[in-house]
CSV table of C-alpha atoms in Angstrom, one decimal:
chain,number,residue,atom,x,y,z
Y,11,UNK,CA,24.0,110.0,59.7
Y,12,UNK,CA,26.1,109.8,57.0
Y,13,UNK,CA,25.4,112.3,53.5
Y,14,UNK,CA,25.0,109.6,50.8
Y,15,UNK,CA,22.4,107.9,49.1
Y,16,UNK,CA,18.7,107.6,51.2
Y,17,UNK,CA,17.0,105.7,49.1
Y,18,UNK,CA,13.7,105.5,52.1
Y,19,UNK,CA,13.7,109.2,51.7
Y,20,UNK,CA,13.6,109.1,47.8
Y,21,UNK,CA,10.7,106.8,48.6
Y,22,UNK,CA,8.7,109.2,51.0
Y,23,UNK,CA,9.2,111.8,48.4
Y,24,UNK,CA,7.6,109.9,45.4
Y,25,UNK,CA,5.0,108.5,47.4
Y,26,UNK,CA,3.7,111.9,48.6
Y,27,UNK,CA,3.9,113.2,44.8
Y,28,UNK,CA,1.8,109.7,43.7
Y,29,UNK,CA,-1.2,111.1,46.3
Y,30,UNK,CA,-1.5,114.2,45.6
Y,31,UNK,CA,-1.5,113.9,41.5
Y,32,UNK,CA,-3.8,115.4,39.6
Y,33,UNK,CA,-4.2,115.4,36.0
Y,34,UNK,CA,-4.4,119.2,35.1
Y,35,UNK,CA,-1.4,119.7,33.6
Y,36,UNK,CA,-1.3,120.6,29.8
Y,37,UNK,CA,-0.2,117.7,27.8
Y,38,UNK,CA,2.5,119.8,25.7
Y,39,UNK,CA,4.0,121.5,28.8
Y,40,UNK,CA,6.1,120.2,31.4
Y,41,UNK,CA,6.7,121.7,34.9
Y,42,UNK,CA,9.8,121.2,36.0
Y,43,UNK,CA,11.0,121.4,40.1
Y,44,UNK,CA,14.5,121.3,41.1
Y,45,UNK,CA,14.1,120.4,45.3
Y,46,UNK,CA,17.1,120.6,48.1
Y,47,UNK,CA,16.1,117.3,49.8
Y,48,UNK,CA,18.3,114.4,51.5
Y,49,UNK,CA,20.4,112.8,49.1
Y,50,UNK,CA,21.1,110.4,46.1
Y,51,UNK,CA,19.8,109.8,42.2
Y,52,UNK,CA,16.0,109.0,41.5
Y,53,UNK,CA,13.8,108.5,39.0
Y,54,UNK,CA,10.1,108.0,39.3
Y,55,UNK,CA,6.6,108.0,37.1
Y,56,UNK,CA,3.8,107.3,38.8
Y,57,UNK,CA,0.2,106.7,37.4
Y,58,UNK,CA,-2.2,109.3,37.8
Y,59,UNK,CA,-5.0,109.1,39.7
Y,60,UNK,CA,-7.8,111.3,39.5
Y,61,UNK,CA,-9.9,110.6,42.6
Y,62,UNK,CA,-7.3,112.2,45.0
Y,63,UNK,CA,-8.3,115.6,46.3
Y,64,UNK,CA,-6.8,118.1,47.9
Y,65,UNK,CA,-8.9,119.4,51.5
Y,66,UNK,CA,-10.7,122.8,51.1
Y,67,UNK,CA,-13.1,124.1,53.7
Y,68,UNK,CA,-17.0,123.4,52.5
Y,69,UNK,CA,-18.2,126.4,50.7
Y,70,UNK,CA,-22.1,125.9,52.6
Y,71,UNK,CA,-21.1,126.5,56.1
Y,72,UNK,CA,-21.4,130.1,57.1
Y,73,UNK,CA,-18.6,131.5,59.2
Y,74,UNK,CA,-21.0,132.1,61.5
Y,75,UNK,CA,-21.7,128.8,62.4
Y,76,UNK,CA,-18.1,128.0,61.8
Y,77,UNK,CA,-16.9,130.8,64.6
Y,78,UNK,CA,-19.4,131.3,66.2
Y,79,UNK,CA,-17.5,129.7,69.5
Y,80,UNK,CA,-14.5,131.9,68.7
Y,81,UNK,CA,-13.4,134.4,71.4
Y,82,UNK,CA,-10.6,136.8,70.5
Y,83,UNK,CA,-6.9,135.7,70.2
Y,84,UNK,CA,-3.7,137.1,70.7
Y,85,UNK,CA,-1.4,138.4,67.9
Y,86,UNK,CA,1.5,136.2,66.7
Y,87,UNK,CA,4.4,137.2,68.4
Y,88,UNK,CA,8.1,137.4,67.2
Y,89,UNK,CA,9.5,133.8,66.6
Y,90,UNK,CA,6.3,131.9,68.7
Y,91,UNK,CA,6.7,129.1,66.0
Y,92,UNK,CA,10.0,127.2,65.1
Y,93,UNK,CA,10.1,124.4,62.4
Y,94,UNK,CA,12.7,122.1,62.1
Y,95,UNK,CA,13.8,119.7,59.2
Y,96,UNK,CA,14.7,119.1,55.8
Y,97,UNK,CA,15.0,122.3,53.8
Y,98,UNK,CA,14.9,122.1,50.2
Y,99,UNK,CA,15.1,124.5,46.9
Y,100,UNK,CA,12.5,124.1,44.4
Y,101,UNK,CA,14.1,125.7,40.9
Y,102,UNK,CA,11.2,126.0,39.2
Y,103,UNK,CA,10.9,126.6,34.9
Y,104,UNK,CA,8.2,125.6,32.2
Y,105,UNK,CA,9.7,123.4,29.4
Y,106,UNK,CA,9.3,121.5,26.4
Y,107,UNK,CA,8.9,117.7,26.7
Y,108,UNK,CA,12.2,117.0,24.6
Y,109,UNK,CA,13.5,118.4,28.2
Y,110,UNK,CA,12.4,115.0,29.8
Y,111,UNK,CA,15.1,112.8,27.7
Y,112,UNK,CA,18.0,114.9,29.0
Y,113,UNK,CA,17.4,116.9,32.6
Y,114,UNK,CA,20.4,119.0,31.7
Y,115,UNK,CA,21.6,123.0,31.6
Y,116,UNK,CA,17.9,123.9,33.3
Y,117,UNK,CA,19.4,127.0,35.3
Y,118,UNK,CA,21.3,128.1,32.3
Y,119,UNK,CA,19.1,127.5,29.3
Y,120,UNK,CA,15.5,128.5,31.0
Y,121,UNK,CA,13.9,131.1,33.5
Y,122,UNK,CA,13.6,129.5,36.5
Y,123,UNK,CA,11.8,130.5,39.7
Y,124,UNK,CA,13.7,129.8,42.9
Y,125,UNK,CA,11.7,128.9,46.0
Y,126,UNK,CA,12.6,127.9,49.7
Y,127,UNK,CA,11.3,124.5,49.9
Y,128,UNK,CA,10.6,120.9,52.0
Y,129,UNK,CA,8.2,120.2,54.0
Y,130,UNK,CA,8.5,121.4,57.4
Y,131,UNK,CA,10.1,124.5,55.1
Y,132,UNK,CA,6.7,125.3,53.2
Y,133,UNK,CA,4.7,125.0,56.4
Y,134,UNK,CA,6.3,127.2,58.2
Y,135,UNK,CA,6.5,129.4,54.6
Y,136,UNK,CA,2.6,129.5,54.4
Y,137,UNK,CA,2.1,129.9,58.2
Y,138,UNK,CA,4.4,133.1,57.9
Y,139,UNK,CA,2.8,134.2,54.9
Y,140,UNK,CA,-0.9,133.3,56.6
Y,141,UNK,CA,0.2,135.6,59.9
Y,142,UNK,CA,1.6,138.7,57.7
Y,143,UNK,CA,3.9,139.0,61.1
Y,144,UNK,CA,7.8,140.0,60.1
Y,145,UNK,CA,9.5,136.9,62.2
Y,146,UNK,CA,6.7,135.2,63.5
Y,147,UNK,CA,8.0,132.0,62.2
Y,148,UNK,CA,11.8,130.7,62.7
Y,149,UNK,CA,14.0,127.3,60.7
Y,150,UNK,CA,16.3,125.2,61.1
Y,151,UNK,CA,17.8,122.9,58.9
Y,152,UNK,CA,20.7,122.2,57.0
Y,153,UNK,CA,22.0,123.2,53.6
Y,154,UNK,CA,25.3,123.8,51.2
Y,155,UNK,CA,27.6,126.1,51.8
Y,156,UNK,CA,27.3,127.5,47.6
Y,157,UNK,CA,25.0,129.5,45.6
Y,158,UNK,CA,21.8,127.5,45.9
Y,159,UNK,CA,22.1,127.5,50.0
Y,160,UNK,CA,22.8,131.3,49.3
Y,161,UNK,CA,19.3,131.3,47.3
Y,162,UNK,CA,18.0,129.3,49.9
Y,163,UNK,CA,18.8,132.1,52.9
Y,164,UNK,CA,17.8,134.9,50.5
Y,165,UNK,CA,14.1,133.6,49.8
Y,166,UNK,CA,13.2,132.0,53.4
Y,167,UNK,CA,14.2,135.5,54.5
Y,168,UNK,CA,12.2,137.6,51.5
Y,169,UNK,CA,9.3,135.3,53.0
Y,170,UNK,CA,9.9,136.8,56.7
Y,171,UNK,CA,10.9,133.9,58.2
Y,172,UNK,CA,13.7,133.8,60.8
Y,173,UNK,CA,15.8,130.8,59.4
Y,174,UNK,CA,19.2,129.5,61.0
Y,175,UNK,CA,20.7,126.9,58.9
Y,176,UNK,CA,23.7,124.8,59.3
Y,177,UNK,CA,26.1,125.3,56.7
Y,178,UNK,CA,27.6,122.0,56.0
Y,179,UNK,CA,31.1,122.0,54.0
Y,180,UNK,CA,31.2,119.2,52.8
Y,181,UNK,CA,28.1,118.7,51.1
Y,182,UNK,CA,26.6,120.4,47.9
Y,183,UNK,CA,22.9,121.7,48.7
Y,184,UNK,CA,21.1,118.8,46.5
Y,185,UNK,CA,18.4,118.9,44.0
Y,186,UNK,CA,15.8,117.1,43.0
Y,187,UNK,CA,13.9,117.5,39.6
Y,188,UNK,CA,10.2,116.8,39.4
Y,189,UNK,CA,8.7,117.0,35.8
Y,190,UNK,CA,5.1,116.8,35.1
Y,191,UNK,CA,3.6,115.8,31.4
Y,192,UNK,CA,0.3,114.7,30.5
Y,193,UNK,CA,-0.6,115.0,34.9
Y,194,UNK,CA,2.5,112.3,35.6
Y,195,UNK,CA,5.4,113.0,37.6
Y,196,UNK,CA,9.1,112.1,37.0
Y,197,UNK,CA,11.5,112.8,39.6
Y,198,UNK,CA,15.5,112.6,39.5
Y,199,UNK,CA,16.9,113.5,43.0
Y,200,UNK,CA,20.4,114.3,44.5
Y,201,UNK,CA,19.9,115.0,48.1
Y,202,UNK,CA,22.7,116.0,50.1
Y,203,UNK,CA,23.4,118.6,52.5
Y,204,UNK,CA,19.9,118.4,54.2
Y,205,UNK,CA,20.7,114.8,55.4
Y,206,UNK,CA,23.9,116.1,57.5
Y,207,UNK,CA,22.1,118.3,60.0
Y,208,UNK,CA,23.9,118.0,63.5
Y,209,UNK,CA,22.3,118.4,67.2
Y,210,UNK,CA,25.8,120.4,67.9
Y,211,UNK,CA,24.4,123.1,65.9
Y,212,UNK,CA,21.0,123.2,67.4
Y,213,UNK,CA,22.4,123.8,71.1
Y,214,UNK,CA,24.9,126.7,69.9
Y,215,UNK,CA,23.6,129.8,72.2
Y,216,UNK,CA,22.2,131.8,69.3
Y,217,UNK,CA,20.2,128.6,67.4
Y,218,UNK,CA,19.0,127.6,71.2
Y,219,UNK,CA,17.2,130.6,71.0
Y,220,UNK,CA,15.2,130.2,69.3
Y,221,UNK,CA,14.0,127.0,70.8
Y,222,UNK,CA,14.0,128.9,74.1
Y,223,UNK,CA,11.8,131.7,72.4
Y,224,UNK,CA,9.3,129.6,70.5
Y,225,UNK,CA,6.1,128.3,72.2
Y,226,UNK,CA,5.0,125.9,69.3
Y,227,UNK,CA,7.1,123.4,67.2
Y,228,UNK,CA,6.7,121.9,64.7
Y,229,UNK,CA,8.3,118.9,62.5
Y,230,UNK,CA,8.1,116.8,59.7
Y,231,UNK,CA,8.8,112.8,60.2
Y,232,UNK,CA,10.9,113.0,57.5
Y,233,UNK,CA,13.8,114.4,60.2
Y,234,UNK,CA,13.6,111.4,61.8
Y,235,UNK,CA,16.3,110.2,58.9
Y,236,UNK,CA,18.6,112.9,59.7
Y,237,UNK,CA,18.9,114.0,63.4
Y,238,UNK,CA,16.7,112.2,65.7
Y,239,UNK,CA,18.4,113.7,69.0
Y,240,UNK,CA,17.7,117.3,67.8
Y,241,UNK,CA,14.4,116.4,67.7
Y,242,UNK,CA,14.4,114.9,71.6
Y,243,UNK,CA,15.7,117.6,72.6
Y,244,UNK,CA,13.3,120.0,71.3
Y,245,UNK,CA,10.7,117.7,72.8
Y,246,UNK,CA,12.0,117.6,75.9
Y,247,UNK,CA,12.0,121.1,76.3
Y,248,UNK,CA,8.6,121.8,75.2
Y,249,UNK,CA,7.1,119.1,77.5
Y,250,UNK,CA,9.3,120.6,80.6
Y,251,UNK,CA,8.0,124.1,79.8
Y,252,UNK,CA,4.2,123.6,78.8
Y,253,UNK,CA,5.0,124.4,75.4
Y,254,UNK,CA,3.3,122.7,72.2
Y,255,UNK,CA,5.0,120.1,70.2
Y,256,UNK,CA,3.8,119.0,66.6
Y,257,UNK,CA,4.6,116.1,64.1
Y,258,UNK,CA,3.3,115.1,60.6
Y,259,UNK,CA,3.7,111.3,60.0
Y,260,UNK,CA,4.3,112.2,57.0
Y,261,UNK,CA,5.5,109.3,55.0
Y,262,UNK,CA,4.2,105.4,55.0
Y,263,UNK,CA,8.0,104.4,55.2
Y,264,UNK,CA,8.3,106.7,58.5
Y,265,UNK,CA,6.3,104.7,60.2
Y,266,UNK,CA,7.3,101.2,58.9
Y,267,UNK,CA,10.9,101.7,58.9
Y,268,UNK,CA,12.0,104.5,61.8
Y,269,UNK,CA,9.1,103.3,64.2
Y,270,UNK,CA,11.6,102.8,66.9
Y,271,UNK,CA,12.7,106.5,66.7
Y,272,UNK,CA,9.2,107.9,65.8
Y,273,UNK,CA,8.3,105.7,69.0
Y,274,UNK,CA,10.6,107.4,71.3
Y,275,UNK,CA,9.3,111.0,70.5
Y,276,UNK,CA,6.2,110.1,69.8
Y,277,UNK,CA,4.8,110.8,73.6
Y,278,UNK,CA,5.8,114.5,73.4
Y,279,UNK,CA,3.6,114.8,70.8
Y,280,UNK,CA,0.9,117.3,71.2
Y,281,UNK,CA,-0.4,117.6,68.0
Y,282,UNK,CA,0.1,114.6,64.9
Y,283,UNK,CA,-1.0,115.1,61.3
Y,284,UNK,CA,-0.7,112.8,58.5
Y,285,UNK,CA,-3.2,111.6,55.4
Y,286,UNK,CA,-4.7,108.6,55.7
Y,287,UNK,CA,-2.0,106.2,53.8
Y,288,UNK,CA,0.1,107.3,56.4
Y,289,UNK,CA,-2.6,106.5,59.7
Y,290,UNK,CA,-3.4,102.9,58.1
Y,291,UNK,CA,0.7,102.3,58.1
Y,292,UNK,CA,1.1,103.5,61.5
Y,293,UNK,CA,-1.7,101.3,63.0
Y,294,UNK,CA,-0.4,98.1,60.7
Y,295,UNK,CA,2.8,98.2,62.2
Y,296,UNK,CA,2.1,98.4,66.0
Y,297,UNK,CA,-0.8,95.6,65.8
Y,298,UNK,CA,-4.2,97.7,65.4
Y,299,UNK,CA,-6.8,95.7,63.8
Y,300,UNK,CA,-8.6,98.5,61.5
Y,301,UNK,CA,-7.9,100.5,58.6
Y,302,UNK,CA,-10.9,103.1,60.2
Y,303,UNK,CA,-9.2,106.2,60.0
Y,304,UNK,CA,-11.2,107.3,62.4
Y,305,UNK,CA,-11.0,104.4,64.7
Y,306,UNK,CA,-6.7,105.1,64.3
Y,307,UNK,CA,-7.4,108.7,64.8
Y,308,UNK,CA,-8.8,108.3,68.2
Y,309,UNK,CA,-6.3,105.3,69.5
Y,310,UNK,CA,-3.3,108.0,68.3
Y,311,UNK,CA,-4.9,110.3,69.9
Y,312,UNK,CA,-5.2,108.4,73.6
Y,313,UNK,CA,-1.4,106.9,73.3
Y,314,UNK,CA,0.4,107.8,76.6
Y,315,UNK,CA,1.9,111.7,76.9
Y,316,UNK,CA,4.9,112.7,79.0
Y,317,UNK,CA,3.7,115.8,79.7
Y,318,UNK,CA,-0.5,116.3,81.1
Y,319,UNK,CA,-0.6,120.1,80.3
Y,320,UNK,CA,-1.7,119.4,76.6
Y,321,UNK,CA,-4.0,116.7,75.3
Y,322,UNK,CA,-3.3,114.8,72.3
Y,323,UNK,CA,-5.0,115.8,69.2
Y,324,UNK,CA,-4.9,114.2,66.1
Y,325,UNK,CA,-5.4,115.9,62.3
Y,326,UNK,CA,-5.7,113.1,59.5
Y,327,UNK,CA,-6.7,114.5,55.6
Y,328,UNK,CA,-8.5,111.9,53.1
Y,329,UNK,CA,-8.3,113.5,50.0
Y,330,UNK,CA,-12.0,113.7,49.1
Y,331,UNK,CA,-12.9,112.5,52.0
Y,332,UNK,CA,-13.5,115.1,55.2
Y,333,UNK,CA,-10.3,115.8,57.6
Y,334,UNK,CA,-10.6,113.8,60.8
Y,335,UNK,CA,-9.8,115.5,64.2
Y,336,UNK,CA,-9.7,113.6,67.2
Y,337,UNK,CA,-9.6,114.5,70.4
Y,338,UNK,CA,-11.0,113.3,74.0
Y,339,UNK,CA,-11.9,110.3,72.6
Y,340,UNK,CA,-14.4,111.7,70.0
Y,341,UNK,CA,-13.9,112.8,66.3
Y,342,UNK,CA,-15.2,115.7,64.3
Y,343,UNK,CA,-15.3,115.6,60.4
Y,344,UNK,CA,-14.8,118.4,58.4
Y,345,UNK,CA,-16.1,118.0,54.7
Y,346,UNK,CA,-14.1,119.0,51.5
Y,347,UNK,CA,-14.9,120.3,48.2
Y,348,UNK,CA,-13.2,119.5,45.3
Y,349,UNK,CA,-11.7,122.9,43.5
Y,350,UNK,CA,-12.9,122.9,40.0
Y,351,UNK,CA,-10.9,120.5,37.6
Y,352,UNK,CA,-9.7,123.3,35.5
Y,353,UNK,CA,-8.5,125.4,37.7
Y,354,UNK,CA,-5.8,123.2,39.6
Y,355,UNK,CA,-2.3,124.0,38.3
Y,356,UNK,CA,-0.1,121.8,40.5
Y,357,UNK,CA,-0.9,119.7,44.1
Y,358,UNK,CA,2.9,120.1,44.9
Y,359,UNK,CA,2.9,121.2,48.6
Y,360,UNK,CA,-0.5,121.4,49.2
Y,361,UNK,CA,-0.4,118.7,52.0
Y,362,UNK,CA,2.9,121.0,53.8
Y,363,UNK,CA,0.1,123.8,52.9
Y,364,UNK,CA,-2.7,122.2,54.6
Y,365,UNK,CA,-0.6,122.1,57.9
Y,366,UNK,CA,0.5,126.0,57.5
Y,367,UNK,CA,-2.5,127.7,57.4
Y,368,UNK,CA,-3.8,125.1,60.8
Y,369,UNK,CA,-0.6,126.4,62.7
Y,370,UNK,CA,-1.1,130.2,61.6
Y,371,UNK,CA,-4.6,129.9,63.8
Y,372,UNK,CA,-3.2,127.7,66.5
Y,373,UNK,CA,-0.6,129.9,67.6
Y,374,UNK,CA,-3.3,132.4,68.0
Y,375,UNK,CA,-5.6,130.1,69.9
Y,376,UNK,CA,-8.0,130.0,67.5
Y,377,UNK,CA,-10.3,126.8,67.5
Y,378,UNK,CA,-10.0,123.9,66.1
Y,379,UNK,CA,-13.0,124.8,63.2
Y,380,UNK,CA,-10.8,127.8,62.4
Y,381,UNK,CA,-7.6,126.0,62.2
Y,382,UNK,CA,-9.2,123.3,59.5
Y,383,UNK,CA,-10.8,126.1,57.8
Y,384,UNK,CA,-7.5,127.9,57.5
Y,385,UNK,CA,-5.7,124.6,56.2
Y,386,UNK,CA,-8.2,124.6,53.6
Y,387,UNK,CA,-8.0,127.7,52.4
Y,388,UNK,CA,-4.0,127.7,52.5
Y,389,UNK,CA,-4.2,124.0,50.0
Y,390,UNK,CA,-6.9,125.8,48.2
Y,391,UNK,CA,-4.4,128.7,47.2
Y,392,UNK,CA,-1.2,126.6,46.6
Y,393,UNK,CA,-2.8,124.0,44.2
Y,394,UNK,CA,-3.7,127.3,41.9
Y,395,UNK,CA,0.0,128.3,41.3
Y,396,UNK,CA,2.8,126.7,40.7
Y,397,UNK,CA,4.9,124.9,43.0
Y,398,UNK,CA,4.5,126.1,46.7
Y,399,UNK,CA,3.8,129.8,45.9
Y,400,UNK,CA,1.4,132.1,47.0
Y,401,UNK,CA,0.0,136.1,46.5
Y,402,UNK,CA,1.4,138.6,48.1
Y,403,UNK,CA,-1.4,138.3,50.7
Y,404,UNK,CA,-4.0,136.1,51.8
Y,405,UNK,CA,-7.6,136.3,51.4
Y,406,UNK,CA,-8.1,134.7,55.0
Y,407,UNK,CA,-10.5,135.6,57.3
């Protein structure tokens, strides 16, 4: 695919900002996000909305009767999980509102923050982080070959992960500002290298690997735009080696407008997450009859598998509402709390979060009540800082 203008993944992006809003932040402040994304010019303000929620694991069930099933699991080993997508850099600064009339000189005239980002990127971030494991986690994606994609390899690795990115030359690592005022979000986007991945660089010895090394994958839809054979043929090879293979939906337009290629990978799917915008889209456009997330959780769920070794099991978050799992037919709800109003700083990542903290326990075959629980916490902690930061450890256990 060609770098230029993806207007669909300017879309996704604002759409996935719109549901997670909150209106926490102060009035006379403004947060400001640069983001390495796909590419092109975007400007977006959406209304807040202030019954969203972010999941967190309810507060009134003991661990006890959470883990009470749990048996011991094995330790992370070294590069068990590989992600896969769209890597971004989120250059972060607090600024006046006068800023929002001009977007110019942030690197040069504030103190920015500068922070690995996208969404496969900050799972895999906050899975790492969650695991405490030196090279646990391994990326791939594709940036710039200048200063920001130089800032983008120095962070991923500060953060221990493992990342091998394609350097594309022609390109600029791209950008995208998000700035927040009053709890609404403007974006202005130029995405560029992230959209030129290329499957050549995936089957180079030293990137295949990795691949060969993992036992869990996972990817964002949103790479569906940029390199759908790299993604086959990290499928393929989980399914011929009883490996696990992960998706998020993550985007309504994924599923409306790439269902052809979300089609062909989806039965090599092991695991799918999304939220429930994203389930409703999926089941509109193949023909289901129901906007029951549960109902679309369970028929995801029992869609035909290449590969027997794993069933299929679906994680869907509401919001408010309790995350859906779905598995052999049959759905479990786990119920949220809200996090006190004044104590959310920014929802930015908390979704990429939620999916994080799940993997950090999966890898270790922990049970699906400890994997939720562990999503949870991981949103919990990233919509108290900004952008998708966390402590130096977690809190987890």
């Amino acid at each position: 695919m060609a770098c230029g203008l993806w207007h669909y993944g300017l879309e996704a992006q604002a759409q996935r900002k719109k549901e997670e809003q909150f209106s926490t932040t102060p009035k006379d402040k403004v947060r400001l996000f640069f983001s390495f994304w796909l590419v092109g010019h975007y400007k977006y303000s959406p209304n807040q909305n202030p019954h969203l929620a972010v999941p967190t694991f309810d507060s009134s069930l003991s661990l006890s009767q959470i883990s009470e099933h749990s048996n011991p699991a094995p330790m992370a080993n070294e590069g068990i999980l590989l992600g896969m997508g769209n890597p971004l850099l989120d250059i972060s600064a607090v600024v006046d509102e006068e800023f929002l009339k001009k977007y110019d000189d942030l690197v040069k005239n504030y103190n920015v923050e500068y922070i690995a980002g996208g969404a496969t990127q900050n799972s895999i971030r906050v899975a790492q982080w969650m695991l405490q494991i030196p090279g646990a986690t391994g990326y791939i994606g594709s940036i710039g070959k200048d200063k920001f994609g130089e800032e983008m390899k120095k962070n991923s690795k500060l953060a221990g992960v493992n990342v091998q990115y394609y350097e594309d030359e022609s390109a600029p690592t791209g950008t995208c500002a998000v700035c927040v005022v009053g709890g609404e979000r403007s974006l202005i986007a130029n995405l560029s290298a992230a959209n030129c991945y290329k499957s050549d660089h995936l089957k180079q010895p030293e990137n295949w690997a990795l691949v060969e090394k993992a036992k869990y994958f996972y990817i964002a839809g949103f790479f569906l735009t940029v390199s759908p054979e790299s993604i086959l043929l990290v499928a393929e090879h989980a399914a011929a080696n009883n490996k696990v293979f992960m998706m998020n939906l993550s985007a309504p337009f994924i599923c409306e407008f790439f269902k052809d290629a979300q089609e062909k990978v989806l039965p090599y799917m092991d695991y799918v997450f999304g939220n429930e915008t994203e389930a409703r889209t999926f089941a509109r456009v193949r023909g289901w009859e129901t906007e029951n997330v549960e109902e679309i959780a369970v028929k995801i769920s029992q869609l035909p598998k290449a590969s027997g070794t794993h069933k299929r099991i679906t994680v869907i978050t509401q919001g408010a509402d309790p995350v859906v799992v779905a598995e052999d037919g049959k759905v479990k709800l786990f119920p949220v709390i809200l996090l006190p109003k004044e104590k959310l700083v920014d929802t930015n990542g908390a979704g990429d979060a939620f999916v994080g903290g799940f993997l950090s326990q999966l890898i270790q075959e922990k049970p699906i009540e400890d994997c939720v629980r562990a999503g949870c916490y991981a949103a919990n902690v990233i919509i108290q800082r900004s952008g998708c930061t966390y402590p130096e450890k977690p809190n987890f256990k």
